[in-house]
XYZ file of C-alpha atoms in Angstrom:
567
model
C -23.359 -13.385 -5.932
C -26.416 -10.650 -6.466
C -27.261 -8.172 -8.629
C -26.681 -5.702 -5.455
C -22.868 -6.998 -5.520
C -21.963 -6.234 -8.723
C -24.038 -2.687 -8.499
C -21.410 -2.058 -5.969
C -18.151 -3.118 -7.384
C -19.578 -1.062 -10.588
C -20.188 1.551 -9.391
C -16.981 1.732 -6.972
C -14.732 1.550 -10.794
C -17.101 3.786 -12.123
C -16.272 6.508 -9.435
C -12.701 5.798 -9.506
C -12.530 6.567 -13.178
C -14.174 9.722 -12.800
C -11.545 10.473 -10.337
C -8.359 9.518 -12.383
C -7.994 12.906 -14.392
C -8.463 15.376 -11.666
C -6.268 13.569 -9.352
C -3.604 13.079 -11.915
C -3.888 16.879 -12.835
C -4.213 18.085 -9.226
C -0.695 15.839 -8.582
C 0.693 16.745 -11.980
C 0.778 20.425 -10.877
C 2.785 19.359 -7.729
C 4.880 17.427 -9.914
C 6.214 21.036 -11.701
C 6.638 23.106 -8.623
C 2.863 24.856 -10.558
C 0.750 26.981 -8.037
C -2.405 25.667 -6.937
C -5.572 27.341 -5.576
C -4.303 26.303 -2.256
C -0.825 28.118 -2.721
C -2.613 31.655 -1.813
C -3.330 30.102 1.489
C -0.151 27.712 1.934
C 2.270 29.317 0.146
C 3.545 31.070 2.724
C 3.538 28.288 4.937
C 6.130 26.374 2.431
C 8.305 29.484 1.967
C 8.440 29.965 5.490
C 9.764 26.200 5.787
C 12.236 26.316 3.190
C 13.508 29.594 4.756
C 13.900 27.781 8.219
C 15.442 24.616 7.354
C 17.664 26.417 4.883
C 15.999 24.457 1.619
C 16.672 25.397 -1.795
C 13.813 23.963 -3.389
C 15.086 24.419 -7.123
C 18.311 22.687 -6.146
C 18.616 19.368 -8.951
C 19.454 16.924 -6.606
C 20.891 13.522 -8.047
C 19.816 9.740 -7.737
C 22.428 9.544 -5.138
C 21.697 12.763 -3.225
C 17.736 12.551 -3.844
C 18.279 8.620 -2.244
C 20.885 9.418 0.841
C 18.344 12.254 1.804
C 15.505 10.338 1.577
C 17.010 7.286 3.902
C 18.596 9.596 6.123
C 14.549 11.422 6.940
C 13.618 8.183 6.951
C 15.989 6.785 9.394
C 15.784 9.976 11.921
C 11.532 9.434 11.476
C 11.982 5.559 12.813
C 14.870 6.710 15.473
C 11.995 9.465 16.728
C 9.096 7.029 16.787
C 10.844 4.167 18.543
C 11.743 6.795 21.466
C 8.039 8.246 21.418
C 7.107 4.202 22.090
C 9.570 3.665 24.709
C 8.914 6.711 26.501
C 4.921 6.520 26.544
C 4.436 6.186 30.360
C 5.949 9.334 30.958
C 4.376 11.381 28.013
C 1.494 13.397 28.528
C -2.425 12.513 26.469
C -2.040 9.097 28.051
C -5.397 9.252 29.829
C -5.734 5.448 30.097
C -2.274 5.283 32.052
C -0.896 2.761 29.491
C 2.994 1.699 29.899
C 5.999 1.672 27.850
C 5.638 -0.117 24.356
C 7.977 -3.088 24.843
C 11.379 -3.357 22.746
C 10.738 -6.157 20.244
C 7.358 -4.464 19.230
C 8.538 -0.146 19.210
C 11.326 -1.760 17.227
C 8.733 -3.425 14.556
C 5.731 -0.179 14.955
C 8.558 2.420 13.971
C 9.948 0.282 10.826
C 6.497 -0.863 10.280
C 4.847 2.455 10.181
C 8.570 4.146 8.717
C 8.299 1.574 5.263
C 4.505 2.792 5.132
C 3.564 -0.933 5.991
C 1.363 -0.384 9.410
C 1.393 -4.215 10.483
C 0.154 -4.055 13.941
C 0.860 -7.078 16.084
C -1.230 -5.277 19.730
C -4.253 -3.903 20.436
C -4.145 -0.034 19.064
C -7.021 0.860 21.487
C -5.261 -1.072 24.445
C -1.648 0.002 23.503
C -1.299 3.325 22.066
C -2.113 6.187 24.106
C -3.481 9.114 22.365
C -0.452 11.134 22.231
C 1.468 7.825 20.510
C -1.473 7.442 18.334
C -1.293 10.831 16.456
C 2.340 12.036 17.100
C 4.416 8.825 16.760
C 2.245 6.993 14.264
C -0.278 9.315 12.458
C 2.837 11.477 11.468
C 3.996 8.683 9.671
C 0.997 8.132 7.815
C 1.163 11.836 5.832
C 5.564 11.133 5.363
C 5.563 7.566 4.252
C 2.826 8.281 1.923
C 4.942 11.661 0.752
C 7.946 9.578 0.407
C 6.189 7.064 -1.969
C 4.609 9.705 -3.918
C 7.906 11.976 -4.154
C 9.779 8.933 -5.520
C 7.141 8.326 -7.876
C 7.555 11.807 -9.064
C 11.322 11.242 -9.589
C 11.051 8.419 -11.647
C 8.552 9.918 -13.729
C 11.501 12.792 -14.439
C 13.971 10.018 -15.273
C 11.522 9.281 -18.089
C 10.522 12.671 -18.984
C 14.408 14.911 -18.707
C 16.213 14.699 -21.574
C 20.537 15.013 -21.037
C 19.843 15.264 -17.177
C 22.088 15.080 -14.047
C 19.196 15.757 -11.420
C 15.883 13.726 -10.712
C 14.049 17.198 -8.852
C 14.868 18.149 -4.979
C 13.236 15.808 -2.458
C 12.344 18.108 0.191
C 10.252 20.405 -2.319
C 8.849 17.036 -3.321
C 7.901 15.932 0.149
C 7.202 19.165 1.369
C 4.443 19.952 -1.265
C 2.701 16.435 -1.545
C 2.049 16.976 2.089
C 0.702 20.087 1.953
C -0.841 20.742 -0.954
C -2.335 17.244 -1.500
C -2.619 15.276 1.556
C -3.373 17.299 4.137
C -6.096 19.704 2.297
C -8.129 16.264 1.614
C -7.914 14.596 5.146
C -9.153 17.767 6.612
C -12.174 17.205 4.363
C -12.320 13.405 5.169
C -11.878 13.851 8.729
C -15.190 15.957 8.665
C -16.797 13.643 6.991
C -15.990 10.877 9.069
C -16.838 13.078 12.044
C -20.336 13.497 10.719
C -20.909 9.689 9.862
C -20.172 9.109 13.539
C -16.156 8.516 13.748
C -15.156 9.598 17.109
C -12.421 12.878 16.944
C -11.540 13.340 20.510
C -9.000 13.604 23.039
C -10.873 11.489 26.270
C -9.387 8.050 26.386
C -13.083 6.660 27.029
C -16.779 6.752 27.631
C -18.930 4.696 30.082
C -22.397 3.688 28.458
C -25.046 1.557 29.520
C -25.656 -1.922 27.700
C -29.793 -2.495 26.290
C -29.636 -4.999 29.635
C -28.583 -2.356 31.364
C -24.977 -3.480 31.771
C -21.974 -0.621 32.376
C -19.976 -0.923 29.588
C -16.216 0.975 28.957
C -15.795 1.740 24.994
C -12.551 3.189 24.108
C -12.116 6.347 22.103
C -9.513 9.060 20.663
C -8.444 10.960 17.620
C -10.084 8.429 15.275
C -11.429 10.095 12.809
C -8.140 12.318 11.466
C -6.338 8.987 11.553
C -8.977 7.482 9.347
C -8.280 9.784 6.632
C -4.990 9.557 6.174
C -4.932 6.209 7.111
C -6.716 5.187 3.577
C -5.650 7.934 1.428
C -1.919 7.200 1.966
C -2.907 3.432 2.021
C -1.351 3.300 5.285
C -3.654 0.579 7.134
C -2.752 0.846 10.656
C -6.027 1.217 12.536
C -6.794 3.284 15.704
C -8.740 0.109 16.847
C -7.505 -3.429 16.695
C -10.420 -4.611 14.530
C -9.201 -2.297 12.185
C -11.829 -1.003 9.648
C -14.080 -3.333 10.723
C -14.661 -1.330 14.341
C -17.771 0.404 13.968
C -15.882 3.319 15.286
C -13.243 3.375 12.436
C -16.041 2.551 9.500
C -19.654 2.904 10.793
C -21.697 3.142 7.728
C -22.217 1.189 3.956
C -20.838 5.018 2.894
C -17.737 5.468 5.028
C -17.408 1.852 3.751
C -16.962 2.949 -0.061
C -15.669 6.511 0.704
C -12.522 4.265 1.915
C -11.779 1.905 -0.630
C -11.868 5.104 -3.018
C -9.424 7.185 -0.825
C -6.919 3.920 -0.720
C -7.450 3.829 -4.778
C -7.783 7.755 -5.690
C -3.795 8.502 -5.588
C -2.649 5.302 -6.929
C -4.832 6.007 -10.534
C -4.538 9.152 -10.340
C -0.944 8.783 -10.528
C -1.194 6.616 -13.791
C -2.592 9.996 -15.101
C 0.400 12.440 -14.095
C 2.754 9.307 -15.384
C 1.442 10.229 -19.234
C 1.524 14.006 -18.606
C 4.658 13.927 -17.613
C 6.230 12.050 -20.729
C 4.010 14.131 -23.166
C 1.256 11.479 -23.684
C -1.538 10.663 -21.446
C -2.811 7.344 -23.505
C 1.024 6.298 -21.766
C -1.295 6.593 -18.379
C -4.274 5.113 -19.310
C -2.945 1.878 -20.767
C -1.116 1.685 -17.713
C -4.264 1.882 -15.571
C -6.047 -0.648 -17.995
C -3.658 -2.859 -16.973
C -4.026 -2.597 -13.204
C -8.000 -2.520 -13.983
C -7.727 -6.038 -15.770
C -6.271 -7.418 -12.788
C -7.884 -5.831 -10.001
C -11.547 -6.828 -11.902
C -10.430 -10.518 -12.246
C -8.769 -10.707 -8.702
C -12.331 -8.953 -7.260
C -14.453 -11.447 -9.153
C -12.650 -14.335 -7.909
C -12.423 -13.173 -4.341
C -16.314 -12.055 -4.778
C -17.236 -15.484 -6.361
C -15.330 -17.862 -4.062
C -16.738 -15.963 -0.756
C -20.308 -16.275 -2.225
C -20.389 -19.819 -2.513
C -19.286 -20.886 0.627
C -17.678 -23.418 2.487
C -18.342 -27.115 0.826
C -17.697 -28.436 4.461
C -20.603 -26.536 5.906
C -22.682 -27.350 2.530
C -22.231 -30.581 3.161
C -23.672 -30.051 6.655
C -27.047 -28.754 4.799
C -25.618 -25.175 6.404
C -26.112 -23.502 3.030
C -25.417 -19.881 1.452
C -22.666 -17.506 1.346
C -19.332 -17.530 3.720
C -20.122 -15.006 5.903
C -17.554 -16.006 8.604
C -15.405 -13.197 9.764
C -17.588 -10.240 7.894
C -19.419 -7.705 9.610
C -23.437 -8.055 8.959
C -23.479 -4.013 7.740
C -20.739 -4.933 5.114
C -21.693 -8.275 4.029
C -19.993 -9.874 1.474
C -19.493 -8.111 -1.899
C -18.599 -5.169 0.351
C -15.785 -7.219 2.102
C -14.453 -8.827 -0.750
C -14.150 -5.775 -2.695
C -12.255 -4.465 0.484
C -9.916 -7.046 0.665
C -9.012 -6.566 -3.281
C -8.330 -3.067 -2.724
C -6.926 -3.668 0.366
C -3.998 -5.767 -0.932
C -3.969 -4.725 -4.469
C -2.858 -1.028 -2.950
C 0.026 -1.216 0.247
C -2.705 -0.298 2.589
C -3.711 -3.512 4.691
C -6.627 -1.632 6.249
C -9.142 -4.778 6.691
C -13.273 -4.551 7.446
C -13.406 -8.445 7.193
C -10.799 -11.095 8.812
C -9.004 -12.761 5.500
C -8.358 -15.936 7.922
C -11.790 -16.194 7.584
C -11.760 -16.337 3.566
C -12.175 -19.600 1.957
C -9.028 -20.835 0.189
C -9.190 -19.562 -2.867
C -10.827 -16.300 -1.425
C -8.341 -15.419 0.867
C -5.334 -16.397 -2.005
C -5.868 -13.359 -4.259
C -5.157 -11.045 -1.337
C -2.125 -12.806 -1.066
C -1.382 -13.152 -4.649
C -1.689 -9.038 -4.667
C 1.117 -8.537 -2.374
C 2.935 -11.182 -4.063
C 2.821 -9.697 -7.259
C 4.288 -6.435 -5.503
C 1.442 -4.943 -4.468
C 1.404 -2.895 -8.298
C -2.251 -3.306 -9.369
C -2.646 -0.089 -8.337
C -0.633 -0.444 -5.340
C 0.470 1.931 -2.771
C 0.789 5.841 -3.313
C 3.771 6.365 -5.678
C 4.881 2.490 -4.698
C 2.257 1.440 -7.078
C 3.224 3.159 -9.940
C 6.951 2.737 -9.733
C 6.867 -0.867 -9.089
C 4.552 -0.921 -12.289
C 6.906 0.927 -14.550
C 9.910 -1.648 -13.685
C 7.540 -4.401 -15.186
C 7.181 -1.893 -18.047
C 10.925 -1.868 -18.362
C 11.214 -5.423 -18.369
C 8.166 -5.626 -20.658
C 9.499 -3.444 -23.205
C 12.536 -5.493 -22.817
C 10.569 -9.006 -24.264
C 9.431 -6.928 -26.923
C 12.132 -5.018 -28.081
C 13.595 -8.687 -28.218
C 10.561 -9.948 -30.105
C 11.071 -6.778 -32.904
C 15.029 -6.863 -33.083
C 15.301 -3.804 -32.076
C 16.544 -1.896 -28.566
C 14.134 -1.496 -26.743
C 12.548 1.599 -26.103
C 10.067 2.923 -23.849
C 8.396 6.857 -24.239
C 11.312 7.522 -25.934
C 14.237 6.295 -24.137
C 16.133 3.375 -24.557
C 15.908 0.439 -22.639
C 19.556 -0.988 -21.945
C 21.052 -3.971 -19.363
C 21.691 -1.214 -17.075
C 18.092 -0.254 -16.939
C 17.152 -4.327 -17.123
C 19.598 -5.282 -14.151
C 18.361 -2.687 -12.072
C 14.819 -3.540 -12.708
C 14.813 -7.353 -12.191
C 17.547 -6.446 -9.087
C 14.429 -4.372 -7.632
C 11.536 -7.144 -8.329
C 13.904 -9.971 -6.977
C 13.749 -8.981 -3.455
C 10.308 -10.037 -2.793
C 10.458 -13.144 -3.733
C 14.055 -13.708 -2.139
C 13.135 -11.907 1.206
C 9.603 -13.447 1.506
C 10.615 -16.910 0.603
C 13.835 -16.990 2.518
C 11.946 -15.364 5.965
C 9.022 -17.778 5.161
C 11.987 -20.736 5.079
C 13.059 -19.884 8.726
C 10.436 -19.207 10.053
C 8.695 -22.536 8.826
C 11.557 -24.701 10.370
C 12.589 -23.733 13.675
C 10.412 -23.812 17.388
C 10.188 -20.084 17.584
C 8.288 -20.140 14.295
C 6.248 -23.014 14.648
C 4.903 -21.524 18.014
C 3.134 -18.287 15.971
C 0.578 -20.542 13.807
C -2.626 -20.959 15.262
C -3.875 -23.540 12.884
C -1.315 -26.330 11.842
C -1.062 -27.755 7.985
C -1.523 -25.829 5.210
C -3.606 -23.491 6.857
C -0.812 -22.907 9.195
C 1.792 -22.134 6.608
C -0.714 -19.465 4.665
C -0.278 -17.522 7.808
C 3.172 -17.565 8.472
C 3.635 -16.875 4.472
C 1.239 -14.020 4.167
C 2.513 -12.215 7.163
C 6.001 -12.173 5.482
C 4.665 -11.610 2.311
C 2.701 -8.941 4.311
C 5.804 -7.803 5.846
C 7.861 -7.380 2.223
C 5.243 -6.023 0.348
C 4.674 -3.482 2.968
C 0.709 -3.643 3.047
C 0.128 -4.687 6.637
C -2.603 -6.688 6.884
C -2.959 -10.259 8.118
C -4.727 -13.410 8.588
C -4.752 -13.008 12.266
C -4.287 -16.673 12.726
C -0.663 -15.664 13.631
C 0.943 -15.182 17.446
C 3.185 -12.470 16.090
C 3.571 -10.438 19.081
C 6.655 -12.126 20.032
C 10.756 -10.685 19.920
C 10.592 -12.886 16.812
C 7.788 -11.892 14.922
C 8.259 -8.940 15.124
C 12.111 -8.672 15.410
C 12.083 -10.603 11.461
C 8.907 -9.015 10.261
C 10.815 -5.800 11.394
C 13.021 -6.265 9.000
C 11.466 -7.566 6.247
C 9.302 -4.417 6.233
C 12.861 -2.470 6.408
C 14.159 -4.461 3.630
C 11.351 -4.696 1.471
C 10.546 -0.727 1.023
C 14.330 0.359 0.831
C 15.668 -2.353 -1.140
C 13.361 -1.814 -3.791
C 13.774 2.362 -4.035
C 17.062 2.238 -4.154
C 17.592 0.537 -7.658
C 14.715 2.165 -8.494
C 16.185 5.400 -8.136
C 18.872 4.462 -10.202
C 17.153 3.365 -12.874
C 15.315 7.003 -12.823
C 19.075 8.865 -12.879
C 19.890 6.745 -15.683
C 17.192 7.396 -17.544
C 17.194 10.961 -16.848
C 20.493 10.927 -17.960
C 19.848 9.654 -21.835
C 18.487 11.484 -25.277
C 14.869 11.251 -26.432
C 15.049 8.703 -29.101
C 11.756 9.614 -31.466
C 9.722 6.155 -32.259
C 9.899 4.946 -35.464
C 7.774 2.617 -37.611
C 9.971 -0.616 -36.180
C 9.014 0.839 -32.491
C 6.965 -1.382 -30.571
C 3.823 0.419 -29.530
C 3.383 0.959 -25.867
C 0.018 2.383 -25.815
C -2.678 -0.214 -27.379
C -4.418 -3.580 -26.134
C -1.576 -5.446 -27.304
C 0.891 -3.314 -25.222
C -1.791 -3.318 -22.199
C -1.965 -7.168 -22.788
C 1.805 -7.985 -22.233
C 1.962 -5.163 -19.460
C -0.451 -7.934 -17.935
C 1.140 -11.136 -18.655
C 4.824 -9.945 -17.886
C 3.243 -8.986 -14.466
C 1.571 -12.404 -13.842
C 4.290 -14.194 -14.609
C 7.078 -12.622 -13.142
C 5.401 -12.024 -10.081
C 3.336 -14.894 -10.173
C 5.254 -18.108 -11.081
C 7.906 -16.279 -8.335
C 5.731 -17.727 -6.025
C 4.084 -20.581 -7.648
C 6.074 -22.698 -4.886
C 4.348 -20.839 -2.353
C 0.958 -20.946 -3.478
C 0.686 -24.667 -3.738
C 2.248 -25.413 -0.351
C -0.164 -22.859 1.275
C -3.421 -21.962 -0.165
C -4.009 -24.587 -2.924
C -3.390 -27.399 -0.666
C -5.741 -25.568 1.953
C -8.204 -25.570 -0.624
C -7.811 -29.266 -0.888
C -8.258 -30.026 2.670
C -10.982 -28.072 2.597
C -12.628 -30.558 -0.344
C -11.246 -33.924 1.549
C -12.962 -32.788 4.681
C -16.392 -32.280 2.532
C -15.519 -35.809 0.533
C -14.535 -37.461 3.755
């Protein structure tokens, strides 16, 4: 570890912090239908929408209504993308002349890039034409990320409404986050990334000449405007198949830092609009302290572990850092701060190869997207998977006081509970259970490139990849087969809807109660002791889930790893 390191991870919280307020106030204003500076120039654009599709965006829609809409969109998006796939060789912007997408892997790239997941199993430069690239996939990286972030916002009513049969209209939802929010800031990203040397084109290639002279065929394409919304709706799926780690798709120690802060910048800046929304923002900010405790202690783990090395190799007098897997540019306090953020939010974007991680290194990834991917987490997935562990929080403590629970004023009742625990107990059953298979039987067994306990970390963080929809991997895994990606197809399906759902319910329910003013028996949910259970309820519901897990896969990799030093 160096001085340089930490510099960098300080500065990279510092930043973010600095960014929480605006961003929650910017979102806030979406979150009440307010006008923005951008309304004099996109206002029109929305009305004219709302007039075409027939829209009443003041309609209250309920749970029910506000969820049925929202799978339905969702549904017709994946139906649309999986045609796009199958239909590629007869599309136009295919300059490269590439084929049809098979079945078994359109089937898992429209649910993967439908659940806001992005887990690739091809080649995007060698796969995707250009016209797939930004019509069937890149338009799912500005509506997933609206769906997360318009769900977020309805939850945040069910807290805030007071006697309430709606939870707001989802089309006004989705129809403003996109254009008022996420489109306005990849426009600016895009020319960024365009000036930092991200290719933005439509030519399928270049021919360039090698320092030994050698012709030489690089691939290129609309890079850059995927880029941006690639990160800032922690999205993941790269133009490239090395991801962020493609000079073309992150050239620079900048573009490097401007990325980790677009995956983070809506997640906390949600924790922001959370408190403005109930009528207190120190609600938000013990929220974010939370998710800051974590992320810090995952990233200094991750950061420590990767700068000591392999005990193998130092045992081989091969000492320093492991820099296995990592770009040079990057190094590795840059790439283990990326893979924090990486898997702490649902993005899955990589600039380093987490196969490559030691043990221990490459288990707090994991442990991120075991946990639900809610330190910090996705856009709007983070924050309402972090208020259902506030519900069952307040829960322990209203037990621990004698009183109902209550939480920014409403109570906390075993409809609320159920709902809650129903929402964080599909991870752990889906991931597990797929895991189980998949561990088992031939067709399983064939996908591991390493075999042990090495082998069964990649087989368990793809699912637990697949679930938590974040998308990355530890590309030690054949998943490119009909059944990879047939069950990791569904996981992804399972693990985004399966969780909004009770969600939502738990949002028209509490939309639907009084304000109950606190009292002096109330349990305060706004200090370091409220922040401190926030933290433990998370770690051990979401860890000790998966305490199984972890010492069948990483642990015991982390032992081999010791024998083969000791022996």
């Amino acid at each position: 570890m160096t001085v340089q390191g930490w510099l960098l991870i300080a500065a990279f919280v510092g930043i973010l912090l600095a960014l929480t307020k605006p961003m929650g106030l910017w979102l806030f204003a979406l979150y009440e239908g307010r006008p923005t500076p951008l309304h004099v120039v996109l206002g029109p654009v929305e009305r004219s929408f709302y007039a075409l599709s027939g829209i009443k965006p003041d309609e209250d829609q309920s749970w029910r209504r506000y969820a049925v809409h929202m799978l339905v969109f969702n549904g017709a998006l994946l139906l649309l993308t999986y045609m796009l796939l199958r239909a590629q060789a007869l599309l136009p912007l295919n300059p490269q002349g590439l084929g049809a997408v098979s079945e078994h892997m359109a089937f898992n790239t429209a649910v993967s890039f439908t659940a806001n997941t992005n887990w690739q199993s091809y080649g995007g430069e060698s796969t995707m034409s250009n016209l797939s690239q930004m019509l069937a996939l890149t338009i799912h990286n500005f509506l997933s990320a609206a769906t997360g972030i318009a769900l977020a916002f309805a939850l945040f009513r069910g807290f805030a409404r007071r006697s309430a049969t709606g939870i707001g209209n989802f089309w006004a939802d989705m129809t403003r986050v996109t254009l008022y929010l996420l489109l306005p800031i990849c426009v600016v990203l895009t020319v960024f990334y365009i000036g930092s040397g991200v290719p933005q084109t439509l030519a399928g290639s270049v021919e360039v000449s090698t320092i030994e002279g050698i012709k030489q065929t690089l691939a290129l394409g609309p890079v850059a405007s995927q880029e941006a919304i690639k990160m800032l709706g922690t999205n993941g799926g790269g133009f490239f198949n090395a991801n962020s780690a493609h000079p073309f798709e992150n050239p620079t120690a900048l573009t490097n830092l401007v990325q980790m802060l677009s995956i983070f910048a809506i997640g906390v800046g949600l924790t922001y609009t959370f408190g403005k929304a109930v009528g207190n923002t120190r609600q938000g900010w013990a929220i974010l302290a939370a998710m800051m405790i974590m992320f810090l202690a995952g990233t200094t783990i991750t950061y420590w572990q990767e700068s000591a090395g392999n005990p193998v190799l130092h045992a081989l007098s091969v000492s320093g850092g492991n820099m296995e897997g990592k770009e040079v540019r990057f190094g590795i306090a840059a790439s283990s701060l990326f893979s924090v953020v990486t898997t702490a939010a649902s993005c899955g974007a990589v600039n380093a190869m987490h196969d490559s991680f030691t043990a221990l290194g490459g288990m707090i990834p994991l442990f991120n997207m075991q946990l639900g991917e809610v330190v910090i987490g996705g856009v709007g997935a983070g924050i309402y998977g972090f208020l259902l562990f506030a519900i069952l929080a307040v829960f322990v403590a209203g037990l621990m006081v004698g009183r109902t629970p209550e939480y920014v004023g409403k109570k906390i009742e075993s409809r609320e509970v159920k709902l809650a625990v129903l929402a964080i107990a599909v991870l752990p059953l889906i991931i597990l259970g797929m895991t189980a298979i998949a561990s088992v039987i031939e067709l399983g067994l064939s996908g591991p490139l390493n075999k042990g306990p090495h082998g069964f970390s990649e087989i368990l963080y793809a699912f637990t990849s697949a679930v938590a929809n974040n998308g990355s991997a530890f590309a030690g895994l054949s998943a490119n087969t009909p059944f990879y990606n047939g069950m990791l197809g569904v996981a992804m399906w399972l693990g985004r809807f399966f969780i909004i759902i009770p969600m939502l319910a738990v949002a028209g329910s509490l939309a639907a109660k009084k304000y109950t003013p606190a009292t002096a028996g109330s349990f305060p949910t706004t200090g370091p002791l409220w922040t401190g259970l926030l933290v433990g309820i998370v770690l051990i519901v979401g860890g000790l889930t998966f305490l199984p897990s972890l010492a069948l896969g990483p642990i015991a990799d982390h032992l081999a790893m010791i024998r083969g030093q000791l022996f």
